[in-house]
mmCIF file of C-alpha atoms and ligand atoms in Angstrom:
data_model
loop_
_atom_site.group_PDB
_atom_site.id
_atom_site.type_symbol
_atom_site.label_atom_id
_atom_site.label_comp_id
_atom_site.label_asym_id
_atom_site.label_seq_id
_atom_site.Cartn_x
_atom_site.Cartn_y
_atom_site.Cartn_z
ATOM 1 C CA UNK A 1 54.395 41.444 -178.613
ATOM 2 C CA UNK A 2 50.694 40.774 -178.073
ATOM 3 C CA UNK A 3 49.393 37.301 -177.266
ATOM 4 C CA UNK A 4 48.032 35.563 -180.386
ATOM 5 C CA UNK A 5 44.399 34.655 -180.990
ATOM 6 C CA UNK A 6 43.533 31.077 -179.917
ATOM 7 C CA UNK A 7 42.808 28.458 -182.566
ATOM 8 C CA UNK A 8 41.300 25.669 -180.484
ATOM 9 C CA UNK A 9 40.942 24.386 -176.898
ATOM 10 C CA UNK A 10 44.658 23.862 -176.270
ATOM 11 C CA UNK A 11 45.901 27.256 -177.441
ATOM 12 C CA UNK A 12 42.879 28.855 -175.758
ATOM 13 C CA UNK A 13 43.823 27.281 -172.405
ATOM 14 C CA UNK A 14 47.483 28.387 -172.687
ATOM 15 C CA UNK A 15 46.609 31.920 -173.788
ATOM 16 C CA UNK A 16 43.934 32.231 -171.115
ATOM 17 C CA UNK A 17 46.422 31.310 -168.373
ATOM 18 C CA UNK A 18 48.912 33.849 -169.726
ATOM 19 C CA UNK A 19 46.114 36.420 -169.627
ATOM 20 C CA UNK A 20 45.693 35.751 -165.913
ATOM 21 C CA UNK A 21 43.228 32.858 -166.092
ATOM 22 C CA UNK A 22 43.181 29.768 -163.902
ATOM 23 C CA UNK A 23 46.089 27.416 -164.581
ATOM 24 C CA UNK A 24 43.953 24.483 -163.373
ATOM 25 C CA UNK A 25 42.229 24.740 -166.780
ATOM 26 C CA UNK A 26 45.419 23.561 -168.515
ATOM 27 C CA UNK A 27 45.034 19.985 -169.767
ATOM 28 C CA UNK A 28 47.229 17.420 -167.975
ATOM 29 C CA UNK A 29 47.225 14.981 -170.827
ATOM 30 C CA UNK A 30 46.230 16.702 -174.083
ATOM 31 C CA UNK A 31 45.187 14.349 -176.915
ATOM 32 C CA UNK A 32 47.584 13.875 -179.827
ATOM 33 C CA UNK A 33 46.093 15.266 -183.053
ATOM 34 C CA UNK A 34 46.204 13.182 -186.247
ATOM 35 C CA UNK A 35 48.557 15.578 -188.010
ATOM 36 C CA UNK A 36 50.868 17.043 -185.378
ATOM 37 C CA UNK A 37 53.003 19.076 -187.809
ATOM 38 C CA UNK A 38 50.032 20.749 -189.438
ATOM 39 C CA UNK A 39 47.797 21.103 -186.383
ATOM 40 C CA UNK A 40 46.974 24.776 -185.906
ATOM 41 C CA UNK A 41 45.922 24.509 -182.264
ATOM 42 C CA UNK A 42 48.885 22.440 -181.057
ATOM 43 C CA UNK A 43 51.500 24.407 -183.015
ATOM 44 C CA UNK A 44 50.146 27.751 -181.815
ATOM 45 C CA UNK A 45 50.046 26.562 -178.186
ATOM 46 C CA UNK A 46 53.649 25.376 -178.446
ATOM 47 C CA UNK A 47 54.813 28.527 -180.257
ATOM 48 C CA UNK A 48 53.218 30.654 -177.512
ATOM 49 C CA UNK A 49 54.942 28.640 -174.769
ATOM 50 C CA UNK A 50 58.304 28.893 -176.548
ATOM 51 C CA UNK A 51 58.055 32.649 -176.996
ATOM 52 C CA UNK A 52 58.212 32.955 -173.198
ATOM 53 C CA UNK A 53 61.869 31.870 -173.604
ATOM 54 C CA UNK A 54 62.609 34.540 -176.241
ATOM 55 C CA UNK A 55 61.183 38.048 -175.953
ATOM 56 C CA UNK A 56 57.932 37.189 -174.185
ATOM 57 C CA UNK A 57 54.614 39.028 -174.427
ATOM 58 C CA UNK A 58 53.738 42.576 -173.377
ATOM 59 C CA UNK A 59 51.073 41.609 -170.866
ATOM 60 C CA UNK A 60 52.758 38.492 -169.417
ATOM 61 C CA UNK A 61 55.179 38.638 -166.460
ATOM 62 C CA UNK A 62 58.703 37.456 -167.359
ATOM 63 C CA UNK A 63 58.584 34.963 -164.475
ATOM 64 C CA UNK A 64 56.009 32.861 -166.357
ATOM 65 C CA UNK A 65 58.870 31.477 -168.439
ATOM 66 C CA UNK A 66 59.509 28.822 -165.767
ATOM 67 C CA UNK A 67 55.966 28.331 -164.462
ATOM 68 C CA UNK A 68 55.803 24.574 -163.726
ATOM 69 C CA UNK A 69 52.272 24.100 -165.073
ATOM 70 C CA UNK A 70 53.259 25.642 -168.390
ATOM 71 C CA UNK A 71 56.459 23.589 -168.574
ATOM 72 C CA UNK A 72 54.373 20.451 -168.011
ATOM 73 C CA UNK A 73 52.162 21.314 -170.979
ATOM 74 C CA UNK A 74 55.200 22.259 -173.068
ATOM 75 C CA UNK A 75 56.800 18.878 -172.406
ATOM 76 C CA UNK A 76 53.612 17.028 -173.391
ATOM 77 C CA UNK A 77 53.393 18.962 -176.679
ATOM 78 C CA UNK A 78 57.123 18.552 -177.340
ATOM 79 C CA UNK A 79 56.784 14.792 -176.920
ATOM 80 C CA UNK A 80 54.136 14.836 -179.685
ATOM 81 C CA UNK A 81 56.262 16.996 -181.974
ATOM 82 C CA UNK A 82 59.362 14.901 -181.397
ATOM 83 C CA UNK A 83 57.478 11.643 -182.034
ATOM 84 C CA UNK A 84 55.953 13.085 -185.222
ATOM 85 C CA UNK A 85 59.371 14.172 -186.502
ATOM 86 C CA UNK A 86 60.977 10.832 -185.657
ATOM 87 C CA UNK A 87 58.152 9.079 -187.520
ATOM 88 C CA UNK A 88 58.497 11.431 -190.498
ATOM 89 C CA UNK A 89 62.188 10.883 -191.207
ATOM 90 C CA UNK A 90 64.351 7.829 -191.636
ATOM 91 C CA UNK A 91 68.102 8.152 -191.593
ATOM 92 C CA UNK A 92 70.256 5.448 -193.147
ATOM 93 C CA UNK A 93 73.237 4.406 -191.043
ATOM 94 C CA UNK A 94 76.586 4.392 -192.803
ATOM 95 C CA UNK A 95 80.269 4.679 -192.048
ATOM 96 C CA UNK A 96 81.214 7.701 -194.121
ATOM 97 C CA UNK A 97 82.431 10.819 -192.383
ATOM 98 C CA UNK A 98 79.769 13.128 -191.018
ATOM 99 C CA UNK A 99 80.203 15.958 -193.547
ATOM 100 C CA UNK A 100 79.951 13.513 -196.477
ATOM 101 C CA UNK A 101 76.825 11.908 -195.060
ATOM 102 C CA UNK A 102 75.245 15.331 -194.601
ATOM 103 C CA UNK A 103 76.062 16.208 -198.211
ATOM 104 C CA UNK A 104 74.446 12.980 -199.428
ATOM 105 C CA UNK A 105 71.364 13.622 -197.323
ATOM 106 C CA UNK A 106 71.002 17.135 -198.773
ATOM 107 C CA UNK A 107 71.694 16.003 -202.348
ATOM 108 C CA UNK A 108 69.125 13.209 -202.084
ATOM 109 C CA UNK A 109 66.469 15.643 -200.916
ATOM 110 C CA UNK A 110 63.994 16.393 -203.648
ATOM 111 C CA UNK A 111 61.865 19.156 -202.151
ATOM 112 C CA UNK A 112 59.071 21.063 -203.887
ATOM 113 C CA UNK A 113 60.374 23.825 -206.217
ATOM 114 C CA UNK A 114 59.212 26.794 -204.137
ATOM 115 C CA UNK A 115 62.339 28.914 -204.657
ATOM 116 C CA UNK A 116 62.142 28.412 -208.445
ATOM 117 C CA UNK A 117 58.508 29.450 -208.412
ATOM 118 C CA UNK A 118 59.339 32.585 -206.421
ATOM 119 C CA UNK A 119 62.200 33.396 -208.759
ATOM 120 C CA UNK A 120 60.328 33.040 -212.016
ATOM 121 C CA UNK A 121 56.554 33.136 -211.529
ATOM 122 C CA UNK A 122 55.282 34.398 -208.173
ATOM 123 C CA UNK A 123 53.311 37.647 -208.306
ATOM 124 C CA UNK A 124 53.601 40.382 -205.708
ATOM 125 C CA UNK A 125 50.809 39.009 -203.563
ATOM 126 C CA UNK A 126 52.386 35.546 -203.469
ATOM 127 C CA UNK A 127 55.706 37.115 -202.534
ATOM 128 C CA UNK A 128 54.007 39.009 -199.703
ATOM 129 C CA UNK A 129 52.561 35.746 -198.412
ATOM 130 C CA UNK A 130 55.954 34.063 -198.517
ATOM 131 C CA UNK A 131 57.631 36.892 -196.626
ATOM 132 C CA UNK A 132 54.827 36.889 -194.028
ATOM 133 C CA UNK A 133 55.371 33.148 -193.435
ATOM 134 C CA UNK A 134 59.119 33.608 -193.184
ATOM 135 C CA UNK A 135 58.815 36.562 -190.788
ATOM 136 C CA UNK A 136 57.867 34.169 -187.977
ATOM 137 C CA UNK A 137 61.395 32.758 -187.925
ATOM 138 C CA UNK A 138 63.453 35.357 -189.759
ATOM 139 C CA UNK A 139 62.724 38.111 -187.215
ATOM 140 C CA UNK A 140 64.475 35.981 -184.605
ATOM 141 C CA UNK A 141 66.912 34.424 -187.055
ATOM 142 C CA UNK A 142 69.713 32.445 -185.392
ATOM 143 C CA UNK A 143 68.224 32.671 -181.887
ATOM 144 C CA UNK A 144 67.018 29.038 -181.598
ATOM 145 C CA UNK A 145 70.454 27.669 -182.502
ATOM 146 C CA UNK A 146 72.181 30.040 -180.094
ATOM 147 C CA UNK A 147 70.705 28.048 -177.197
ATOM 148 C CA UNK A 148 73.132 25.273 -178.163
ATOM 149 C CA UNK A 149 76.350 27.259 -177.605
ATOM 150 C CA UNK A 150 76.993 26.470 -173.909
ATOM 151 C CA UNK A 151 76.076 22.813 -174.499
ATOM 152 C CA UNK A 152 78.769 22.030 -177.033
ATOM 153 C CA UNK A 153 82.352 20.806 -176.735
ATOM 154 C CA UNK A 154 85.187 23.126 -177.764
ATOM 155 C CA UNK A 155 85.586 22.687 -181.529
ATOM 156 C CA UNK A 156 81.853 22.561 -182.211
ATOM 157 C CA UNK A 157 81.230 25.531 -179.909
ATOM 158 C CA UNK A 158 83.853 27.611 -181.682
ATOM 159 C CA UNK A 159 82.292 26.858 -185.094
ATOM 160 C CA UNK A 160 78.793 27.702 -183.910
ATOM 161 C CA UNK A 161 79.969 31.000 -182.423
ATOM 162 C CA UNK A 162 81.695 31.876 -185.696
ATOM 163 C CA UNK A 163 78.449 31.277 -187.622
ATOM 164 C CA UNK A 164 76.303 33.124 -185.117
ATOM 165 C CA UNK A 165 78.574 36.186 -185.093
ATOM 166 C CA UNK A 166 77.747 36.609 -188.790
ATOM 167 C CA UNK A 167 74.055 35.996 -188.200
ATOM 168 C CA UNK A 168 74.055 38.749 -185.578
ATOM 169 C CA UNK A 169 75.859 41.256 -187.798
ATOM 170 C CA UNK A 170 79.437 40.962 -186.510
ATOM 171 C CA UNK A 171 78.976 43.867 -184.099
ATOM 172 C CA UNK A 172 76.978 46.059 -186.500
ATOM 173 C CA UNK A 173 73.286 45.965 -185.523
ATOM 174 C CA UNK A 174 72.212 47.120 -189.001
ATOM 175 C CA UNK A 175 73.795 43.988 -190.494
ATOM 176 C CA UNK A 176 72.059 41.564 -188.149
ATOM 177 C CA UNK A 177 70.183 39.192 -190.446
ATOM 178 C CA UNK A 178 66.876 39.747 -188.651
ATOM 179 C CA UNK A 179 67.356 43.501 -189.195
ATOM 180 C CA UNK A 180 68.058 42.985 -192.899
ATOM 181 C CA UNK A 181 64.790 41.068 -193.065
ATOM 182 C CA UNK A 182 63.029 44.064 -191.461
ATOM 183 C CA UNK A 183 64.264 46.260 -194.323
ATOM 184 C CA UNK A 184 62.596 43.878 -196.779
ATOM 185 C CA UNK A 185 59.338 43.802 -194.794
ATOM 186 C CA UNK A 186 59.208 47.592 -194.680
ATOM 187 C CA UNK A 187 59.870 48.020 -198.395
ATOM 188 C CA UNK A 188 57.040 45.587 -199.119
ATOM 189 C CA UNK A 189 54.749 47.692 -196.924
ATOM 190 C CA UNK A 190 54.500 44.981 -194.260
ATOM 191 C CA UNK A 191 54.797 45.410 -190.502
ATOM 192 C CA UNK A 192 58.127 44.428 -188.991
ATOM 193 C CA UNK A 193 57.196 43.569 -185.395
ATOM 194 C CA UNK A 194 58.366 40.190 -184.129
ATOM 195 C CA UNK A 195 55.317 37.918 -184.115
ATOM 196 C CA UNK A 196 53.243 40.494 -185.987
ATOM 197 C CA UNK A 197 51.868 37.929 -188.435
ATOM 198 C CA UNK A 198 51.546 34.883 -186.217
ATOM 199 C CA UNK A 199 47.750 35.011 -186.339
ATOM 200 C CA UNK A 200 47.661 34.632 -190.122
ATOM 201 C CA UNK A 201 50.172 31.804 -190.665
ATOM 202 C CA UNK A 202 49.159 28.120 -190.575
ATOM 203 C CA UNK A 203 50.396 25.455 -188.163
ATOM 204 C CA UNK A 204 53.086 24.185 -190.530
ATOM 205 C CA UNK A 205 54.769 27.613 -190.577
ATOM 206 C CA UNK A 206 54.801 27.626 -186.775
ATOM 207 C CA UNK A 207 56.138 24.044 -186.821
ATOM 208 C CA UNK A 208 59.296 25.287 -188.580
ATOM 209 C CA UNK A 209 59.961 27.640 -185.684
ATOM 210 C CA UNK A 210 58.853 25.163 -183.022
ATOM 211 C CA UNK A 211 61.147 22.421 -184.326
ATOM 212 C CA UNK A 212 64.166 24.691 -183.949
ATOM 213 C CA UNK A 213 63.077 25.912 -180.524
ATOM 214 C CA UNK A 214 62.601 22.358 -179.263
ATOM 215 C CA UNK A 215 66.000 21.238 -180.553
ATOM 216 C CA UNK A 216 67.662 24.359 -179.150
ATOM 217 C CA UNK A 217 66.041 24.363 -175.731
ATOM 218 C CA UNK A 218 66.606 20.709 -174.875
ATOM 219 C CA UNK A 219 70.186 19.805 -174.130
ATOM 220 C CA UNK A 220 69.482 16.138 -174.845
ATOM 221 C CA UNK A 221 68.759 17.211 -178.454
ATOM 222 C CA UNK A 222 72.024 19.103 -178.987
ATOM 223 C CA UNK A 223 72.929 16.651 -181.739
ATOM 224 C CA UNK A 224 69.678 17.467 -183.517
ATOM 225 C CA UNK A 225 70.089 21.233 -183.190
ATOM 226 C CA UNK A 226 73.520 21.274 -184.832
ATOM 227 C CA UNK A 227 72.317 18.880 -187.565
ATOM 228 C CA UNK A 228 69.345 21.160 -188.108
ATOM 229 C CA UNK A 229 71.580 24.193 -188.495
ATOM 230 C CA UNK A 230 73.857 22.340 -190.900
ATOM 231 C CA UNK A 231 70.913 21.372 -193.128
ATOM 232 C CA UNK A 232 69.585 24.910 -192.950
ATOM 233 C CA UNK A 233 72.908 26.423 -194.003
ATOM 234 C CA UNK A 234 73.573 23.769 -196.658
ATOM 235 C CA UNK A 235 70.240 24.437 -198.372
ATOM 236 C CA UNK A 236 70.285 28.228 -198.151
ATOM 237 C CA UNK A 237 72.753 29.703 -200.606
ATOM 238 C CA UNK A 238 71.170 28.677 -203.942
ATOM 239 C CA UNK A 239 67.537 29.334 -202.932
ATOM 240 C CA UNK A 240 68.578 32.758 -201.606
ATOM 241 C CA UNK A 241 70.076 33.559 -205.010
ATOM 242 C CA UNK A 242 66.715 32.670 -206.571
ATOM 243 C CA UNK A 243 64.737 34.688 -204.017
ATOM 244 C CA UNK A 244 66.865 37.767 -204.734
ATOM 245 C CA UNK A 245 66.253 37.355 -208.475
ATOM 246 C CA UNK A 246 62.523 36.965 -207.898
ATOM 247 C CA UNK A 247 62.380 40.147 -205.818
ATOM 248 C CA UNK A 248 64.380 42.122 -208.398
ATOM 249 C CA UNK A 249 61.989 40.877 -211.094
ATOM 250 C CA UNK A 250 59.275 42.711 -209.114
ATOM 251 C CA UNK A 251 61.384 45.890 -208.887
ATOM 252 C CA UNK A 252 62.448 45.533 -205.252
ATOM 253 C CA UNK A 253 65.497 47.650 -204.316
ATOM 254 C CA UNK A 254 69.011 46.347 -203.712
ATOM 255 C CA UNK A 255 68.722 47.492 -200.102
ATOM 256 C CA UNK A 256 65.685 45.296 -199.537
ATOM 257 C CA UNK A 257 67.237 42.356 -201.418
ATOM 258 C CA UNK A 258 70.286 42.525 -199.130
ATOM 259 C CA UNK A 259 68.807 39.918 -196.776
ATOM 260 C CA UNK A 260 68.950 37.310 -199.540
ATOM 261 C CA UNK A 261 72.132 38.664 -201.166
ATOM 262 C CA UNK A 262 74.162 38.298 -197.965
ATOM 263 C CA UNK A 263 72.979 34.725 -197.523
ATOM 264 C CA UNK A 264 74.255 33.704 -200.948
ATOM 265 C CA UNK A 265 77.839 34.253 -199.830
ATOM 266 C CA UNK A 266 77.545 33.945 -196.041
ATOM 267 C CA UNK A 267 75.809 30.573 -196.156
ATOM 268 C CA UNK A 268 78.274 29.163 -198.672
ATOM 269 C CA UNK A 269 80.833 29.631 -195.875
ATOM 270 C CA UNK A 270 78.455 28.695 -193.059
ATOM 271 C CA UNK A 271 77.673 25.355 -194.666
ATOM 272 C CA UNK A 272 81.337 24.413 -194.567
ATOM 273 C CA UNK A 273 81.697 25.491 -190.949
ATOM 274 C CA UNK A 274 78.476 23.737 -189.980
ATOM 275 C CA UNK A 275 79.164 20.419 -191.715
ATOM 276 C CA UNK A 276 82.849 20.114 -190.866
ATOM 277 C CA UNK A 277 83.664 21.935 -187.644
ATOM 278 C CA UNK A 278 80.276 22.056 -185.956
ATOM 279 C CA UNK A 279 78.794 18.635 -186.774
ATOM 280 C CA UNK A 280 82.044 16.711 -187.068
ATOM 281 C CA UNK A 281 83.388 18.477 -183.980
ATOM 282 C CA UNK A 282 80.390 17.300 -181.970
ATOM 283 C CA UNK A 283 80.402 13.763 -183.409
ATOM 284 C CA UNK A 284 84.100 13.443 -182.627
ATOM 285 C CA UNK A 285 83.691 14.514 -178.988
ATOM 286 C CA UNK A 286 80.341 12.794 -178.368
ATOM 287 C CA UNK A 287 79.986 9.949 -180.901
ATOM 288 C CA UNK A 288 76.745 8.741 -179.301
ATOM 289 C CA UNK A 289 75.078 11.899 -180.669
ATOM 290 C CA UNK A 290 76.008 11.186 -184.289
ATOM 291 C CA UNK A 291 72.657 9.741 -185.359
ATOM 292 C CA UNK A 292 70.801 12.646 -183.794
ATOM 293 C CA UNK A 293 72.846 15.031 -185.961
ATOM 294 C CA UNK A 294 71.326 13.340 -189.020
ATOM 295 C CA UNK A 295 67.900 13.225 -187.425
ATOM 296 C CA UNK A 296 68.059 17.009 -186.890
ATOM 297 C CA UNK A 297 69.202 17.599 -190.468
ATOM 298 C CA UNK A 298 66.506 15.326 -191.933
ATOM 299 C CA UNK A 299 63.835 16.923 -189.716
ATOM 300 C CA UNK A 300 64.849 20.369 -190.980
ATOM 301 C CA UNK A 301 64.379 19.246 -194.591
ATOM 302 C CA UNK A 302 61.140 17.384 -193.887
ATOM 303 C CA UNK A 303 59.396 20.292 -192.166
ATOM 304 C CA UNK A 304 60.557 22.808 -194.746
ATOM 305 C CA UNK A 305 59.437 20.537 -197.596
ATOM 306 C CA UNK A 306 56.073 20.129 -195.984
ATOM 307 C CA UNK A 307 55.803 23.934 -195.719
ATOM 308 C CA UNK A 308 56.816 24.401 -199.371
ATOM 309 C CA UNK A 309 54.247 21.796 -200.440
ATOM 310 C CA UNK A 310 51.534 23.618 -198.509
ATOM 311 C CA UNK A 311 52.394 26.943 -200.166
ATOM 312 C CA UNK A 312 52.615 25.569 -203.707
ATOM 313 C CA UNK A 313 49.457 23.456 -203.344
ATOM 314 C CA UNK A 314 47.569 26.514 -202.084
ATOM 315 C CA UNK A 315 48.724 28.587 -205.040
ATOM 316 C CA UNK A 316 48.010 25.807 -207.521
ATOM 317 C CA UNK A 317 44.465 25.680 -206.182
ATOM 318 C CA UNK A 318 44.131 29.459 -206.475
ATOM 319 C CA UNK A 319 44.036 29.923 -202.703
ATOM 320 C CA UNK A 320 46.047 31.999 -200.271
ATOM 321 C CA UNK A 321 48.669 30.056 -198.331
ATOM 322 C CA UNK A 322 47.781 32.112 -195.244
ATOM 323 C CA UNK A 323 44.984 31.234 -192.816
ATOM 324 C CA UNK A 324 42.999 34.384 -193.339
ATOM 325 C CA UNK A 325 42.274 35.716 -196.799
ATOM 326 C CA UNK A 326 44.645 38.319 -198.050
ATOM 327 C CA UNK A 327 42.837 41.239 -196.435
ATOM 328 C CA UNK A 328 45.787 41.748 -194.083
ATOM 329 C CA UNK A 329 48.033 42.217 -197.076
ATOM 330 C CA UNK A 330 45.814 44.515 -199.124
ATOM 331 C CA UNK A 331 47.403 47.532 -197.587
ATOM 332 C CA UNK A 332 50.759 46.343 -198.859
ATOM 333 C CA UNK A 333 49.621 45.297 -202.353
HETATM 334 FE FE1 FE2 B 401 71.293 34.306 -191.694
HETATM 335 FE FE1 FE2 B 402 73.832 31.377 -192.206
#
């Protein structure tokens, strides 16, 4: 993967260092932007730093993953993201069992109707935009939550492994969910390289990925990462059914719809595993993490709702939801 194009002083400093520039140029104490979740510069800088922990960049030595100066910047940006998420969500305390509380949290969530729009109204160009946004996470689907495996007690660990085995195709690389997403990208005429569309997506799209990476990479947030996964799985099955219908409405093949088709059934099972065995298993073994499970779940919903609002507002206003006009997609239209 190539390094992205900078979007402001912070991402420019990080990218410049990764290109061989002087690490003394990295800010010690970067200012907090007004809108952390939507800030293009901050979210791109953080996304770039996190990618060093996944597949890295072609021109950057693997050893930069643990470069102290970069970790210092990462921690400063994570503190801003974490504070913004904690300010964004409020979780009511109550005594019900964890799975029931998660269900109530999900049921009370009244997010923007993006999946209905994509099912019934979105044109091909809007669908291309949506898939481009989703490619940022879906091409590494499951990876951020995998970081949690060695950090969990037995019952929760077993449940997470069971979910992740499905996500990674159960031993068949062609069934890995990220690979199924590639099939969809290719049929739509889009490129399928990991990170291929990072330059065209806004900060809020990167914030979805960054939230998961932060929860996954910090052991102290292991409650939040399992809560995040539970919310993700519990809100996946029905929207995926709508996405598959929307794609078929546009004449997309069964093979390319498979990514969404498999999630209709897989995530109906995953949500049970995630709410009961994963989240309850962790809360039982480490009760002090219980509230962070709900924080992670609520953060997942909040960031995704904010993303959906951005996309629908853009379309309502007759604009592209991507940063650059749709020129990048013309080839695919
Ligand atoms: Fe999946
Ligand atoms: Fe799943």
